[in-house]
Short mmCIF file of C-alpha atoms and ligand atoms in Angstrom, two decimals:
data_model
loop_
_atom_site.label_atom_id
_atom_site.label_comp_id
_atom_site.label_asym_id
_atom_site.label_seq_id
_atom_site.Cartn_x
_atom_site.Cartn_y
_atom_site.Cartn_z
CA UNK H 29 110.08 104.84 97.85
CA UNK H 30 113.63 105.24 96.65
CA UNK H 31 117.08 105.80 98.71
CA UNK H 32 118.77 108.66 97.28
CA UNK H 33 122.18 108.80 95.91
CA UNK H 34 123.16 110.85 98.50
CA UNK H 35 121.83 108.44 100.82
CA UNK H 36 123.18 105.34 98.74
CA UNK H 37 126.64 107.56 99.37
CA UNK H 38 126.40 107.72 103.23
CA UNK H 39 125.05 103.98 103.66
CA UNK H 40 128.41 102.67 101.08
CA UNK H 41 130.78 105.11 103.50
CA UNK H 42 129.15 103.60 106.56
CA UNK H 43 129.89 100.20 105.89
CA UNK H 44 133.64 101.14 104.53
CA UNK H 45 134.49 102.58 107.58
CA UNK H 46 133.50 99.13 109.61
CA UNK H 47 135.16 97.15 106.56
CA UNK H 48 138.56 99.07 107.63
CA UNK H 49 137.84 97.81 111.45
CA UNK H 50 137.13 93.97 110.06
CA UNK H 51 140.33 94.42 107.84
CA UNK H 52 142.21 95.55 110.59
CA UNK H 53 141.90 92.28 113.01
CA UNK H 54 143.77 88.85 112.84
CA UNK H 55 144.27 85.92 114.93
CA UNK H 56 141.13 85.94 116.55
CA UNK H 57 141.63 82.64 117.79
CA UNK H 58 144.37 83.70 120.32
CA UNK H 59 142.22 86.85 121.78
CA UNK H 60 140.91 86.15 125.00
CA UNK H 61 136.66 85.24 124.66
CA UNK H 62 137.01 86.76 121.47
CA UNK H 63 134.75 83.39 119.92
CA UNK H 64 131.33 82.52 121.22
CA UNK H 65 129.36 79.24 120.04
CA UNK H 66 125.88 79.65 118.71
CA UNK H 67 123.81 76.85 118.17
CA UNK H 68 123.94 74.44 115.17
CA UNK H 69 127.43 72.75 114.06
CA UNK H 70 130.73 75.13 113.80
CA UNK H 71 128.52 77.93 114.67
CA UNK H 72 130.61 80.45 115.84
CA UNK H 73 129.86 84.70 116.65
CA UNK H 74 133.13 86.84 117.03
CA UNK H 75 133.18 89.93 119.30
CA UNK H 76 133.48 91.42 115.91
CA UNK H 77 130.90 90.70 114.54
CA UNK H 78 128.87 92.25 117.36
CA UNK H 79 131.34 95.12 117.35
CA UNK H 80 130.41 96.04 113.44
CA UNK H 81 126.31 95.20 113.79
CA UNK H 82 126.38 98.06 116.73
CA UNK H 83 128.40 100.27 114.80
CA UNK H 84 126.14 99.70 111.49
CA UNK H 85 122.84 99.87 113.60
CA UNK H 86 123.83 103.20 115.73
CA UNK H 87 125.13 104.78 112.38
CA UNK H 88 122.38 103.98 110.04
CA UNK H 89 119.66 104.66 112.89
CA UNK H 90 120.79 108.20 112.84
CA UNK H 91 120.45 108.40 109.40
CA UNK H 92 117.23 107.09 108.83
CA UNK H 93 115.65 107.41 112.23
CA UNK H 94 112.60 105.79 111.64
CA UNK H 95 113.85 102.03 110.44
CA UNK H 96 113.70 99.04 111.61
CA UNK H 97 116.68 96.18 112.11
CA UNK H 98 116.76 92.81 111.00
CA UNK H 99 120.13 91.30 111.69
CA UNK H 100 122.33 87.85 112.48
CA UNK H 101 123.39 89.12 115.87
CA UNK H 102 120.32 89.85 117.73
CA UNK H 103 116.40 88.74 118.36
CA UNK H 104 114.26 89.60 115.04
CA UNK H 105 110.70 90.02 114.16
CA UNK H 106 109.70 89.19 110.74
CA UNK H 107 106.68 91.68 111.45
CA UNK H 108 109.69 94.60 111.09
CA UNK H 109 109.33 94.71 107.24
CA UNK H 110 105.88 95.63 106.98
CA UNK H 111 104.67 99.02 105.99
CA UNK H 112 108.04 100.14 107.14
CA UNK H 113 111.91 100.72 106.14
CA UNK H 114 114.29 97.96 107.56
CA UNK H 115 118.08 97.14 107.26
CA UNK H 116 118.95 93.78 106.68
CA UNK H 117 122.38 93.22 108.24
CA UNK H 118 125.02 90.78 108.39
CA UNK H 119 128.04 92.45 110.05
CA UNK H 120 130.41 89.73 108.94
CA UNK H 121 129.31 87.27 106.21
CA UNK H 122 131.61 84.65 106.40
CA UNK H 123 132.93 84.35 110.12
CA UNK H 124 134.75 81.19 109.85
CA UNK H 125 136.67 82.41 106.80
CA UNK H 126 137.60 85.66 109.61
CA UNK H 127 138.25 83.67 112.35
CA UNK H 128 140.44 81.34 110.15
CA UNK H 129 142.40 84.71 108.44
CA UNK H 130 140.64 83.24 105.51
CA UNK H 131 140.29 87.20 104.07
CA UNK H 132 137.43 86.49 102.45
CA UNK H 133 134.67 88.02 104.01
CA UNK H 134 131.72 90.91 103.63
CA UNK H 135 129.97 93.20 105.43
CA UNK H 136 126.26 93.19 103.96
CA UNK H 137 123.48 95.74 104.64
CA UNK H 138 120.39 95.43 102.84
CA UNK H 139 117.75 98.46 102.82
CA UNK H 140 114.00 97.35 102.23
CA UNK H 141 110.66 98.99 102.84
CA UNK H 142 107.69 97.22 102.88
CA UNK H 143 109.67 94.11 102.24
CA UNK H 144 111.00 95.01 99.05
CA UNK H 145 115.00 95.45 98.49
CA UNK H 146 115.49 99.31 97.83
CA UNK H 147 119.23 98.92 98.00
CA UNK H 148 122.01 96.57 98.43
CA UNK H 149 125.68 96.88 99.53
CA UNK H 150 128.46 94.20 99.72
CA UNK H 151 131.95 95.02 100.71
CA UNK H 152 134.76 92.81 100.76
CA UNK H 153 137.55 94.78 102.98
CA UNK H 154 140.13 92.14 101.65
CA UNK H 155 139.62 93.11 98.17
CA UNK H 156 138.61 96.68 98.83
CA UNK H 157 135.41 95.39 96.56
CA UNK H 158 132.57 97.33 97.53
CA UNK H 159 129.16 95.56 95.32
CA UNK H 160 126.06 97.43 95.17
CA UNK H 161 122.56 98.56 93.53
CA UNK H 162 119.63 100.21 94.30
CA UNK H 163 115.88 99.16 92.61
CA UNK H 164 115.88 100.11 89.09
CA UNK H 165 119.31 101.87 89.19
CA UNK H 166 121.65 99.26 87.87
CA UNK H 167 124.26 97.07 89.86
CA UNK H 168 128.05 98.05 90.26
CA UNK H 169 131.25 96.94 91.48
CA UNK H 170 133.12 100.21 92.98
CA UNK H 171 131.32 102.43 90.69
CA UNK H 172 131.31 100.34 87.52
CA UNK H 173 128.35 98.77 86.42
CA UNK H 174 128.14 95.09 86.22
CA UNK H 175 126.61 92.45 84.62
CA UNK H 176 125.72 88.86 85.04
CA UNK H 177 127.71 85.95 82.68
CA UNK H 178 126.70 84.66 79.23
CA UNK H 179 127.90 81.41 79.44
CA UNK H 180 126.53 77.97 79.42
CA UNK H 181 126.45 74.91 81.06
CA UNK H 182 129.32 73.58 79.84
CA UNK H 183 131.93 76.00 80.47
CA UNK H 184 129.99 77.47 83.90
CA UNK H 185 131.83 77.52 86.68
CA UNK H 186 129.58 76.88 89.70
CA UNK H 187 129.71 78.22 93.66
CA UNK H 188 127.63 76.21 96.53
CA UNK H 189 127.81 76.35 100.36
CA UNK H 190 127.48 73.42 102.59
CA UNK H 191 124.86 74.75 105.05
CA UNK H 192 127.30 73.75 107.72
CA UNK H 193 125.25 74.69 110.75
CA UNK H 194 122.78 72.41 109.54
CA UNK H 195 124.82 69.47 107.92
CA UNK H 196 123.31 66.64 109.65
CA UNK H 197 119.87 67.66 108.03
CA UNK H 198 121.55 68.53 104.58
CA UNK H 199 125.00 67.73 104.35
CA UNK H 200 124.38 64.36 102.22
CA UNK H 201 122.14 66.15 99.96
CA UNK H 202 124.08 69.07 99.41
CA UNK H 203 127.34 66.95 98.20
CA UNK H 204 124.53 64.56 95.72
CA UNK H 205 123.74 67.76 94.52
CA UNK H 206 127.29 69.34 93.87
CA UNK H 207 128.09 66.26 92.45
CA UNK H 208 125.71 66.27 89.62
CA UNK H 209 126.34 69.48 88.88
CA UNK H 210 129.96 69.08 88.43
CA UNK H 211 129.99 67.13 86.26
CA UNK H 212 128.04 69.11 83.95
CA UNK H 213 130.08 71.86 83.65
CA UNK H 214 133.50 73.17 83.75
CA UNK H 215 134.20 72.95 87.63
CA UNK H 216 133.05 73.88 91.13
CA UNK H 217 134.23 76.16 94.08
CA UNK H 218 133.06 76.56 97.62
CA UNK H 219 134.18 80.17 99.09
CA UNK H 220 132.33 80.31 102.55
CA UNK H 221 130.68 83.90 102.25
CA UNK H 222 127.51 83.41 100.25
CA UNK H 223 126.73 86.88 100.34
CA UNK H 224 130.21 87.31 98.04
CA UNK H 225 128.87 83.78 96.34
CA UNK H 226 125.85 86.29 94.83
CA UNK H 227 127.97 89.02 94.00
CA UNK H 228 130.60 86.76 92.19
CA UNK H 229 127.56 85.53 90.18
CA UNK H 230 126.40 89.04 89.32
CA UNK H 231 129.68 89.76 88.08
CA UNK H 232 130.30 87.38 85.79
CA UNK H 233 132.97 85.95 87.79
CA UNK H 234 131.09 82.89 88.19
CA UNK H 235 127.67 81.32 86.18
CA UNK H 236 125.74 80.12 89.13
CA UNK H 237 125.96 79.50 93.23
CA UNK H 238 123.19 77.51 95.37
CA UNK H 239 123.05 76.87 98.84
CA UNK H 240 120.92 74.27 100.66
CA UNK H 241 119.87 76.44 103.51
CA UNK H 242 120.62 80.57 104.17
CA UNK H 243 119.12 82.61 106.53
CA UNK H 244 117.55 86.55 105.27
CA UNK H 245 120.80 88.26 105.73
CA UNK H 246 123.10 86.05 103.87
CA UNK H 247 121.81 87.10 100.98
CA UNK H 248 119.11 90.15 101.28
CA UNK H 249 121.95 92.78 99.68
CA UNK H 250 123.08 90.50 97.04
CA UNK H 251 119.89 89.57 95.81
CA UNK H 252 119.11 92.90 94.63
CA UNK H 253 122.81 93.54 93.42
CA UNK H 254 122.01 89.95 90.64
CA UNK H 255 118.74 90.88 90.02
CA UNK H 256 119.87 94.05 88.87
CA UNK H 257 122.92 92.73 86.83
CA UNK H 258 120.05 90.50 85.27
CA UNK H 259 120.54 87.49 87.05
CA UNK H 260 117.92 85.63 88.98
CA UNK H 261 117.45 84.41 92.37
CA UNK H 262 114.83 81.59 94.13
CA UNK H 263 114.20 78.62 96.08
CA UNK H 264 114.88 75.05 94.96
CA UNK H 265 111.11 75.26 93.74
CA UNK H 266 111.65 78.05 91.72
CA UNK H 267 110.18 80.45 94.03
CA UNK H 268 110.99 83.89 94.97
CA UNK H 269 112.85 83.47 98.34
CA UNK H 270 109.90 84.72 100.89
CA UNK H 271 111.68 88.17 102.40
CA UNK H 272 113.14 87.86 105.64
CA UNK H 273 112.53 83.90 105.84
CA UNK H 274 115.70 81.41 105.94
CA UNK H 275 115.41 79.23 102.26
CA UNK H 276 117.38 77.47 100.26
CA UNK H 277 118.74 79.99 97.56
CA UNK H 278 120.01 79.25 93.61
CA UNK H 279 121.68 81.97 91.92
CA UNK H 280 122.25 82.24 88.36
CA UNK H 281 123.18 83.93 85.13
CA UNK H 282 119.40 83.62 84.42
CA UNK H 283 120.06 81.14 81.66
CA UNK H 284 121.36 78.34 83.00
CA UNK H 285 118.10 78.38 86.00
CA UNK H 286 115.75 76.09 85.10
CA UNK H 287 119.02 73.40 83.68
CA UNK H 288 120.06 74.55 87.50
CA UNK H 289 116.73 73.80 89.00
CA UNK H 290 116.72 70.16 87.51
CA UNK H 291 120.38 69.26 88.32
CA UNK H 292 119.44 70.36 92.30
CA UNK H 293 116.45 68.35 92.34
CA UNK H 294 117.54 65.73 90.54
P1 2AM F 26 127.92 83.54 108.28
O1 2AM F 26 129.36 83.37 108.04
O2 2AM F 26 127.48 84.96 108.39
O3 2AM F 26 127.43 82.73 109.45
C1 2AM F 26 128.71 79.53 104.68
O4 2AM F 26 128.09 78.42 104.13
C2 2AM F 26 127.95 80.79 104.31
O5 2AM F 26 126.54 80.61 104.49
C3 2AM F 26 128.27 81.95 105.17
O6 2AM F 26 127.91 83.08 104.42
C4 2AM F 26 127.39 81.75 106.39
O7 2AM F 26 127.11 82.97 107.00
C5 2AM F 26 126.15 81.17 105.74
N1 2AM F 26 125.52 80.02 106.40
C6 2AM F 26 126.10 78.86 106.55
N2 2AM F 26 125.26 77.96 107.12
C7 2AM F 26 124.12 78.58 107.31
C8 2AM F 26 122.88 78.17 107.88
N3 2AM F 26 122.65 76.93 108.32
N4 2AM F 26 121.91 79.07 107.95
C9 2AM F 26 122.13 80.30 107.48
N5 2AM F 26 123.27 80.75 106.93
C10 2AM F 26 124.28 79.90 106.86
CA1 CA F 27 127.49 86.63 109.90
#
């Protein structure tokens, strides 16, 4: 199974189109019901964000007519990746950061068949950054390839997320955490779109993000975007997230994992 370039062209022109639409709104706060409350702390949805996901889902149905869809804003079935292709979406990655006029933010759409990542895409309208890879094929950052960091502990500068739906279950745990990892190496930063958080890290922007808790979407694109900039993605255990299951998720320049591993589970 592989997604042809012309294919990988259509998808990345799919999602640019919507990116223009996200880049186009502000002040969502003052539009009438534009904000609905889902459950779990500061949980919001945007009429946006259901806005984009239709868009994405009617567009990349036509083109691949027999997948399956596995995104934030609707019912899933973890049965859809099996023996089958399905998108991963997440129509805005980041939705406090939009709400807030935060400009940072990312569509993601993930394409996998039989639950393996065949292709990744991550655009940041702000930016006009558009990440993305396909299995075997390399990762790149509008059209240049990219590659993850070679730097140590020392000098890494680190990316978490606060799991802020869930903070009374983690929020302690995730600030012990960041704490011993800052002050290991050089400093820390907390951006609020962890699907940019794994792109920054396959980059080389930054050495290594971790998040307590993310659900399949978050980070289904990205993953395969590090992986093929040859970084390395899993659990707190040092597991290979399980596809379409929510985990907790530590990204790194593949060197400073296992050092990672025992900081977060310290
Ligand atoms: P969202 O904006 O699409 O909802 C913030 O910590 C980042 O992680 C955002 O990318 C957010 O996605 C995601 N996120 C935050 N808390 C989460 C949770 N409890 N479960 C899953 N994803 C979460
Ligand atoms: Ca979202």
């Amino acid at each position: 199974m592989e997604v042809t370039i012309e294919n990988q062209r259509k998808i990345i022109e799919i999602i640019r189109s919507c990116g223009a639409e996200v880049r186009s709104v502000q002040n969502v706060e003052s539009q009438d019901g534009a904000i609905a409350v889902k459950p779990g702390a500061a949980n919001f949805v945007t009429s946006f964000d259901v806005k984009v996901q239709n868009t994405l889902i009617s567009r990349l149905a036509a083109l691949y007519p027999q997948a399956r869809f596995f995104a934030e804003e609707k019912d899933n079935d973890g049965s859809c990746f099996k023996d089958a292709y399905c998108f991963v979406i997440d129509p805005i990655d980041g939705t406090t950061n939009f709400i807030h006029d935060m400009k940072h933010s990312a569509i993601s759409v993930a394409l996998y068949y039989d639950a393996k990542p065949l292709f990744g895409a991550v655009y940041d309208p702000y930016m006009d950054e558009m990440f993305h890879a396909s299995l075997g094929g390399g990762a790149f950052l509008n059209g240049s390839p990219i590659r993850v960091s070679g730097r140590s502990l020392d000098t890494a500068l680190m990316l978490f997320g606060t799991s802020p739906y869930n903070r009374d279950q983690y929020g302690r745990e995730t600030f012990d955490r960041v704490y011993n990892v800052f002050m290991k190496c050089a400093d820390v930063r907390r951006s609020g779109s962890a699907a940019l958080d794994v792109c920054y890290v396959a980059g080389g922007r930054v050495d290594a993000y971790f998040e307590d808790i993310l659900s399949p979407w978050d980070f289904a694109a990205g993953l395969l975007i590090l992986t093929e900039a040859g970084g390395m993605i899993t659990d707190y255990t040092g597991d290979l997230p399980k596809t379409g299951e929510k985990t907790s998720v530590l990204c790194s320049n593949k060197l400073l994992h296992s050092e990672m591993l025992q900081l977060l589970n310290k």
